[in-house]
Tab-separated table of C-alpha atoms and ligand atoms in Angstrom:
chain	number	residue	atom	x	y	z
R	282	MET	CA	-14.077	-12.550	-5.463
R	283	LYS	CA	-10.677	-10.894	-5.075
R	284	ARG	CA	-9.079	-11.186	-1.668
R	285	VAL	CA	-5.777	-9.649	-0.565
R	286	VAL	CA	-3.754	-10.971	2.346
R	287	PHE	CA	-1.937	-8.059	3.913
R	288	ASN	CA	0.111	-7.077	6.921
R	289	GLN	CA	3.064	-4.749	6.620
R	290	LYS	CA	4.935	-6.880	9.137
R	291	GLY	CA	7.007	-9.720	7.685
R	292	GLY	CA	6.855	-13.314	8.882
R	293	VAL	CA	3.253	-13.201	10.108
R	294	GLY	CA	2.023	-15.830	7.650
R	295	LYS	CA	0.835	-13.900	4.585
R	296	THR	CA	2.403	-16.290	2.108
R	297	SER	CA	1.420	-19.431	4.001
R	298	ILE	CA	-2.162	-18.240	4.352
R	299	THR	CA	-2.495	-17.049	0.745
R	300	CYS	CA	-1.198	-20.288	-0.719
R	301	ASN	CA	-3.005	-22.663	1.591
R	302	LEU	CA	-6.403	-20.981	1.375
R	303	ALA	CA	-6.048	-20.785	-2.400
R	304	ALA	CA	-5.001	-24.438	-2.661
R	305	ILE	CA	-7.954	-25.520	-0.533
R	306	GLY	CA	-10.346	-23.505	-2.672
R	307	ALA	CA	-8.847	-25.044	-5.807
R	308	SER	CA	-9.159	-28.539	-4.341
R	309	LEU	CA	-12.839	-27.845	-3.685
R	310	GLY	CA	-13.344	-26.951	-7.332
R	311	TYR	CA	-12.974	-23.166	-7.383
R	312	ARG	CA	-10.900	-21.999	-10.311
R	313	THR	CA	-8.339	-20.013	-8.357
R	314	LEU	CA	-5.661	-17.486	-9.271
R	315	VAL	CA	-2.857	-16.511	-6.907
R	316	ILE	CA	-1.007	-13.260	-7.568
R	317	ASP	CA	2.415	-12.882	-5.983
R	318	LEU	CA	3.217	-9.202	-5.452
R	319	ASP	CA	6.154	-9.757	-3.104
R	320	VAL	CA	9.508	-9.329	-4.819
R	321	GLN	CA	10.854	-12.102	-2.593
R	322	GLY	CA	8.675	-14.503	-4.532
R	323	ASN	CA	7.975	-16.871	-1.651
R	324	THR	CA	4.522	-17.679	-2.966
R	325	THR	CA	5.887	-18.344	-6.437
R	326	HIS	CA	8.540	-20.597	-4.973
R	327	TYR	CA	6.057	-22.374	-2.710
R	328	LEU	CA	3.632	-23.215	-5.511
R	329	VAL	CA	5.918	-23.956	-8.466
R	330	GLY	CA	9.418	-24.456	-6.991
R	331	GLU	CA	12.593	-23.080	-8.547
R	332	ILE	CA	12.173	-21.091	-11.739
R	333	ASP	CA	14.542	-21.459	-14.661
R	334	ALA	CA	15.564	-17.807	-15.160
R	335	GLU	CA	16.821	-18.451	-18.706
R	336	GLN	CA	13.592	-19.967	-19.826
R	337	PHE	CA	11.563	-17.233	-18.176
R	338	PRO	CA	13.020	-13.746	-18.721
R	339	ALA	CA	12.023	-11.974	-15.521
R	340	GLU	CA	10.724	-8.692	-16.899
R	341	ALA	CA	8.391	-10.371	-19.394
R	342	GLN	CA	6.789	-12.696	-16.879
R	343	GLY	CA	3.993	-12.632	-14.398
R	344	VAL	CA	3.336	-9.498	-12.381
R	345	ALA	CA	6.422	-7.757	-13.814
R	346	GLY	CA	5.258	-8.421	-17.375
R	347	LEU	CA	1.781	-7.197	-16.560
R	348	PHE	CA	3.046	-3.917	-15.097
R	349	LYS	CA	5.766	-3.430	-17.683
R	350	GLN	CA	3.309	-3.320	-20.542
R	351	THR	CA	1.410	-0.463	-18.877
R	352	VAL	CA	4.430	1.747	-19.595
R	353	GLY	CA	5.056	2.748	-23.192
R	354	SER	CA	3.600	1.369	-26.408
R	355	ARG	CA	-0.007	0.340	-26.309
R	356	LYS	CA	0.165	-1.732	-29.488
R	357	MET	CA	1.764	-4.870	-28.155
R	358	ARG	CA	-0.394	-5.205	-25.063
R	359	GLN	CA	-1.260	-8.739	-24.119
R	360	ASN	CA	-4.271	-10.020	-22.284
R	361	PRO	CA	-3.598	-10.215	-18.518
R	362	ASP	CA	-4.215	-13.960	-18.698
R	363	SER	CA	-1.021	-14.383	-20.728
R	364	PHE	CA	0.941	-13.593	-17.542
R	365	VAL	CA	-0.668	-16.456	-15.665
R	366	TRP	CA	1.018	-19.820	-15.205
R	367	GLU	CA	-0.390	-23.204	-14.452
R	368	THR	CA	0.698	-24.886	-11.228
R	369	PRO	CA	0.996	-28.641	-10.580
R	370	TYR	CA	-2.423	-28.430	-8.883
R	371	GLU	CA	-5.760	-28.688	-10.579
R	372	ASN	CA	-7.706	-25.406	-10.691
R	373	LEU	CA	-4.771	-23.491	-9.208
R	374	PHE	CA	-3.065	-20.792	-11.275
R	375	LEU	CA	-0.291	-18.345	-10.498
R	376	MET	CA	0.780	-14.908	-11.637
R	377	PRO	CA	4.370	-15.129	-10.406
R	378	SER	CA	6.545	-12.486	-8.828
R	379	SER	CA	9.980	-11.553	-10.095
R	380	PRO	CA	13.133	-9.880	-8.772
R	381	VAL	CA	12.742	-6.950	-11.190
R	382	LEU	CA	9.676	-5.654	-9.338
R	383	THR	CA	11.929	-3.611	-7.036
R	384	SER	CA	13.649	-1.710	-9.829
R	385	MET	CA	10.322	-1.105	-11.596
R	386	GLU	CA	8.571	0.346	-8.579
R	387	LYS	CA	9.730	3.981	-8.797
R	388	GLU	CA	8.797	4.361	-12.430
R	389	LEU	CA	5.391	2.740	-11.948
R	390	GLU	CA	4.704	5.015	-9.024
R	391	SER	CA	5.794	8.200	-10.777
R	392	ARG	CA	3.648	7.317	-13.774
R	393	TYR	CA	0.581	6.751	-11.598
R	394	LYS	CA	0.147	3.059	-12.422
R	395	ILE	CA	-1.512	2.343	-9.087
R	396	TYR	CA	-4.855	1.426	-10.736
R	397	LYS	CA	-3.385	-0.908	-13.362
R	398	LEU	CA	-3.658	-4.050	-11.277
R	399	ARG	CA	-7.294	-3.251	-10.593
R	400	ASP	CA	-7.923	-2.814	-14.327
R	401	ALA	CA	-6.222	-6.137	-15.077
R	402	LEU	CA	-8.188	-7.972	-12.396
R	403	VAL	CA	-11.456	-6.621	-13.692
R	404	LYS	CA	-10.580	-8.416	-16.935
R	405	LEU	CA	-9.414	-11.583	-15.190
R	406	GLU	CA	-12.265	-11.794	-12.748
R	407	SER	CA	-14.620	-13.547	-15.143
R	408	GLU	CA	-12.061	-16.342	-15.677
R	409	TYR	CA	-11.563	-17.202	-12.023
R	410	ASP	CA	-13.914	-17.985	-9.151
R	411	ARG	CA	-11.390	-16.768	-6.587
R	412	ILE	CA	-8.364	-14.484	-6.796
R	413	TYR	CA	-5.915	-14.348	-3.880
R	414	ILE	CA	-3.195	-11.697	-3.714
R	415	ASP	CA	-0.064	-12.071	-1.602
R	416	THR	CA	1.659	-8.828	-0.649
R	417	PRO	CA	5.108	-7.619	0.412
R	418	PRO	CA	5.742	-6.665	4.050
R	419	ASN	CA	5.486	-2.948	3.201
R	420	PHE	CA	2.795	-0.423	2.508
R	421	ASN	CA	4.328	0.242	-0.914
R	422	PHE	CA	3.199	0.589	-4.526
R	423	TYR	CA	2.451	-3.130	-4.864
R	424	SER	CA	0.496	-3.633	-1.662
R	425	LYS	CA	-1.458	-0.444	-2.334
R	426	SER	CA	-2.212	-1.662	-5.864
R	427	ALA	CA	-3.534	-4.868	-4.326
R	428	LEU	CA	-5.688	-3.115	-1.733
R	429	ILE	CA	-7.120	-0.937	-4.498
R	430	ALA	CA	-7.787	-3.949	-6.741
R	431	ALA	CA	-9.362	-6.230	-4.142
R	432	ASP	CA	-12.895	-6.672	-2.841
R	433	ALA	CA	-11.719	-7.855	0.544
R	434	VAL	CA	-8.694	-7.910	2.818
R	435	VAL	CA	-7.685	-10.383	5.501
R	436	VAL	CA	-4.929	-9.590	7.995
R	437	PRO	CA	-2.726	-12.316	9.470
R	438	PHE	CA	-1.684	-11.726	13.074
R	439	ASP	CA	1.021	-13.791	14.722
R	440	CYS	CA	0.234	-13.108	18.361
R	441	ASP	CA	3.239	-11.145	19.477
R	442	THR	CA	3.134	-7.760	21.181
R	443	PHE	CA	5.090	-6.050	18.405
R	444	ALA	CA	2.626	-7.406	15.876
R	445	ARG	CA	-0.092	-5.736	17.872
R	446	GLN	CA	1.550	-2.319	17.764
R	447	SER	CA	1.965	-2.557	14.023
R	448	LEU	CA	-1.655	-3.668	13.712
R	449	TYR	CA	-2.916	-0.225	14.718
R	450	ALA	CA	-0.765	1.454	12.058
R	451	LEU	CA	-1.950	-1.153	9.578
R	452	MET	CA	-5.618	-0.507	10.324
R	453	ASP	CA	-5.034	3.230	9.871
R	454	ASN	CA	-3.393	2.597	6.513
R	455	ILE	CA	-6.260	0.396	5.374
R	456	ALA	CA	-8.825	2.969	6.497
R	457	GLU	CA	-7.005	5.736	4.637
R	458	LEU	CA	-6.767	3.652	1.495
R	459	GLN	CA	-10.476	2.820	1.705
R	460	GLU	CA	-11.303	6.507	2.005
R	461	ASP	CA	-8.994	7.636	-0.806
R	462	HIS	CA	-9.255	4.829	-3.338
R	463	ASN	CA	-11.471	1.863	-2.542
R	464	PRO	CA	-14.484	2.484	-0.292
R	465	GLU	CA	-15.835	-0.960	-1.235
R	466	LEU	CA	-12.863	-2.779	0.295
R	467	ASP	CA	-14.177	-5.074	3.007
R	468	LEU	CA	-11.979	-5.805	6.022
R	469	GLU	CA	-13.110	-9.401	6.431
R	470	GLY	CA	-11.091	-10.116	9.509
R	471	ILE	CA	-7.904	-10.850	11.354
R	472	ILE	CA	-6.498	-14.356	11.014
R	473	ILE	CA	-4.821	-15.602	14.171
R	474	ASN	CA	-1.707	-17.509	13.101
R	475	GLN	CA	0.885	-19.443	15.103
R	476	PHE	CA	-1.515	-19.560	18.026
R	477	ASN	CA	-0.341	-21.258	21.182
R	478	ALA	CA	-3.297	-22.106	23.409
R	479	GLN	CA	-1.001	-23.162	26.257
R	480	ALA	CA	0.598	-19.735	26.645
R	481	ARG	CA	-1.318	-16.914	28.288
R	482	LEU	CA	-0.140	-13.989	26.191
R	483	PRO	CA	-1.636	-15.056	22.828
R	484	SER	CA	-5.099	-15.634	24.321
R	485	GLU	CA	-4.964	-12.286	26.086
R	486	LEU	CA	-3.849	-10.482	22.944
R	487	VAL	CA	-6.665	-12.005	20.917
R	488	GLU	CA	-9.225	-11.192	23.598
R	489	GLU	CA	-8.080	-7.587	23.667
R	490	LEU	CA	-8.349	-7.291	19.901
R	491	GLU	CA	-11.908	-8.561	20.090
R	492	GLU	CA	-12.753	-6.183	22.925
R	493	GLU	CA	-11.428	-3.320	20.832
R	494	GLY	CA	-13.945	-4.280	18.179
R	495	TYR	CA	-11.675	-5.819	15.561
R	496	PRO	CA	-13.208	-8.634	13.520
R	497	VAL	CA	-11.297	-11.806	14.374
R	498	PHE	CA	-11.961	-15.141	12.659
R	499	SER	CA	-12.991	-17.776	15.157
R	500	THR	CA	-10.701	-20.425	13.653
R	501	TYR	CA	-7.126	-20.042	14.914
R	502	LEU	CA	-4.121	-21.572	13.153
R	503	ASN	CA	-1.657	-23.405	15.376
R	504	THR	CA	2.088	-23.507	15.034
R	505	SER	CA	3.265	-26.674	13.351
R	506	VAL	CA	6.494	-27.875	11.762
R	507	LYS	CA	4.303	-29.221	8.949
R	508	MET	CA	4.158	-25.680	7.589
R	509	LYS	CA	7.920	-25.488	7.092
R	510	GLU	CA	7.900	-28.942	5.522
R	511	SER	CA	5.087	-27.856	3.223
R	512	HIS	CA	7.122	-24.847	1.984
R	513	ARG	CA	10.228	-26.982	1.595
R	514	GLU	CA	8.415	-29.613	-0.446
R	515	HIS	CA	6.549	-26.990	-2.521
R	516	ARG	CA	3.300	-28.686	-1.595
R	517	PRO	CA	0.409	-26.862	0.068
R	518	LEU	CA	-0.907	-28.608	3.178
R	519	ILE	CA	-4.056	-29.912	1.512
R	520	ASP	CA	-1.819	-31.864	-0.872
R	521	LEU	CA	0.976	-32.784	1.540
R	522	ALA	CA	-0.986	-33.664	4.651
R	523	PRO	CA	-4.754	-33.489	4.161
R	524	SER	CA	-5.628	-34.954	7.559
R	525	HIS	CA	-3.075	-32.994	9.605
R	526	LYS	CA	-4.453	-30.823	12.394
R	527	LEU	CA	-3.175	-27.588	10.828
R	528	THR	CA	-4.742	-28.561	7.492
R	529	GLN	CA	-8.043	-29.148	9.266
R	530	GLN	CA	-7.792	-25.698	10.832
R	531	TYR	CA	-7.125	-24.232	7.393
R	532	LEU	CA	-10.179	-26.045	6.034
R	533	ALA	CA	-12.299	-24.630	8.851
R	534	LEU	CA	-10.910	-21.136	8.237
R	535	HIS	CA	-11.616	-21.451	4.518
R	536	ALA	CA	-15.192	-22.512	5.267
R	537	GLU	CA	-15.603	-19.579	7.646
R	538	LEU	CA	-14.337	-17.131	5.018
R	539	GLU	CA	-16.598	-18.541	2.324
R	540	GLU	CA	-19.601	-18.525	4.636
R	541	GLN	CA	-18.962	-14.938	5.655
R	542	ALA	CA	-18.498	-13.844	2.026
R	543	ARG	CA	-21.797	-15.555	1.112
R	544	GLU	CA	-23.589	-13.705	3.875
R	545	ALA	CA	-22.043	-10.389	2.836
R	546	ALA	CA	-23.059	-10.865	-0.816
D	72	ADP	N1	1.068	-21.989	11.320
D	72	ADP	C1	2.392	-22.020	11.193
D	72	ADP	N2	3.155	-22.911	11.881
D	72	ADP	C2	4.475	-22.924	11.778
D	72	ADP	N3	5.183	-22.123	10.987
D	72	ADP	C3	4.503	-21.209	10.267
D	72	ADP	C4	3.080	-21.113	10.324
D	72	ADP	N4	2.693	-20.107	9.494
D	72	ADP	C5	3.815	-19.623	8.943
D	72	ADP	N5	4.902	-20.271	9.409
D	72	ADP	C6	6.312	-20.038	9.080
D	72	ADP	O1	6.641	-18.704	9.411
D	72	ADP	C7	7.484	-18.144	8.435
D	72	ADP	C8	6.831	-16.888	7.862
D	72	ADP	O2	5.628	-17.260	7.198
D	72	ADP	P1	5.207	-16.601	5.826
D	72	ADP	O3	3.938	-17.232	5.420
D	72	ADP	O4	6.342	-16.636	4.856
D	72	ADP	O5	4.958	-15.098	6.332
D	72	ADP	P2	4.990	-13.718	5.512
D	72	ADP	O6	4.571	-14.023	4.113
D	72	ADP	O7	4.018	-12.848	6.252
D	72	ADP	O8	6.382	-13.192	5.601
D	72	ADP	C9	7.721	-19.218	7.390
D	72	ADP	O9	8.950	-19.851	7.661
D	72	ADP	C10	6.575	-20.191	7.582
D	72	ADP	O10	6.948	-21.509	7.262
D	73	MG	MG1	5.497	-13.571	2.301
């Protein structure tokens, strides 16, 4: 199962949701791979902390290494698994991002490498029970590669009116990509993040989305300072604070996703 977390708006919770759902799955025994396609590398940082740039030459590592070897000589090609790192967490693996992804993008695009991630994941799929892909806040080469490679997409929504406007554009982009490249891609649902039940606007926004026929997960994620602490400590919530309310919401969301995927299968 390959799931991409995508919204072209930044700060809506893509990285938090990718890492925490993946960490929960791993803690429940699923062998889980996280792929960090955002050049900012927040997911990489969250799961493994600071990276020693000398020890890990950027262009040979992770996602950058995987894409780099699709350009040029075929002889030296390594198995996609050689770009995967262990994390401190059992069952949780990471294909890290790197700063060189930005400078590589034009060449990859002009050489039509948009299907290369899909090809790599087809090879990796047998090694992992779950693959989660975090994306940049753009509809660019990397997020398109992810949407082409994935079986399913979830869309974080952070309950502000601007987020809603961009949601329509996002849904159009996903629909176009499905039509052009990946008709099998399943829009599993919208994940309501940073929900404030006390305020009126968020509840109204969510109701309207549902009325418009968008699939919305019934578990909402609240705002909590624990999330910032979790990023700062490089520890997903299930490790840092297993009984915290936000962690419990994440567990419920994970269960809902798994249940829905079982039913769809
Ligand atoms: N449920 C939450 N409660 C509080 N803060 C959150 C929550 N989800 C995300 N955040 C914070 O919001 C910011 C953006 O989240 P992030 O996951 O990095 O979004 P994105 O990857 O979409 O840019 C981060 O500082 C993160 O700690
Ligand atoms: Mg992010």
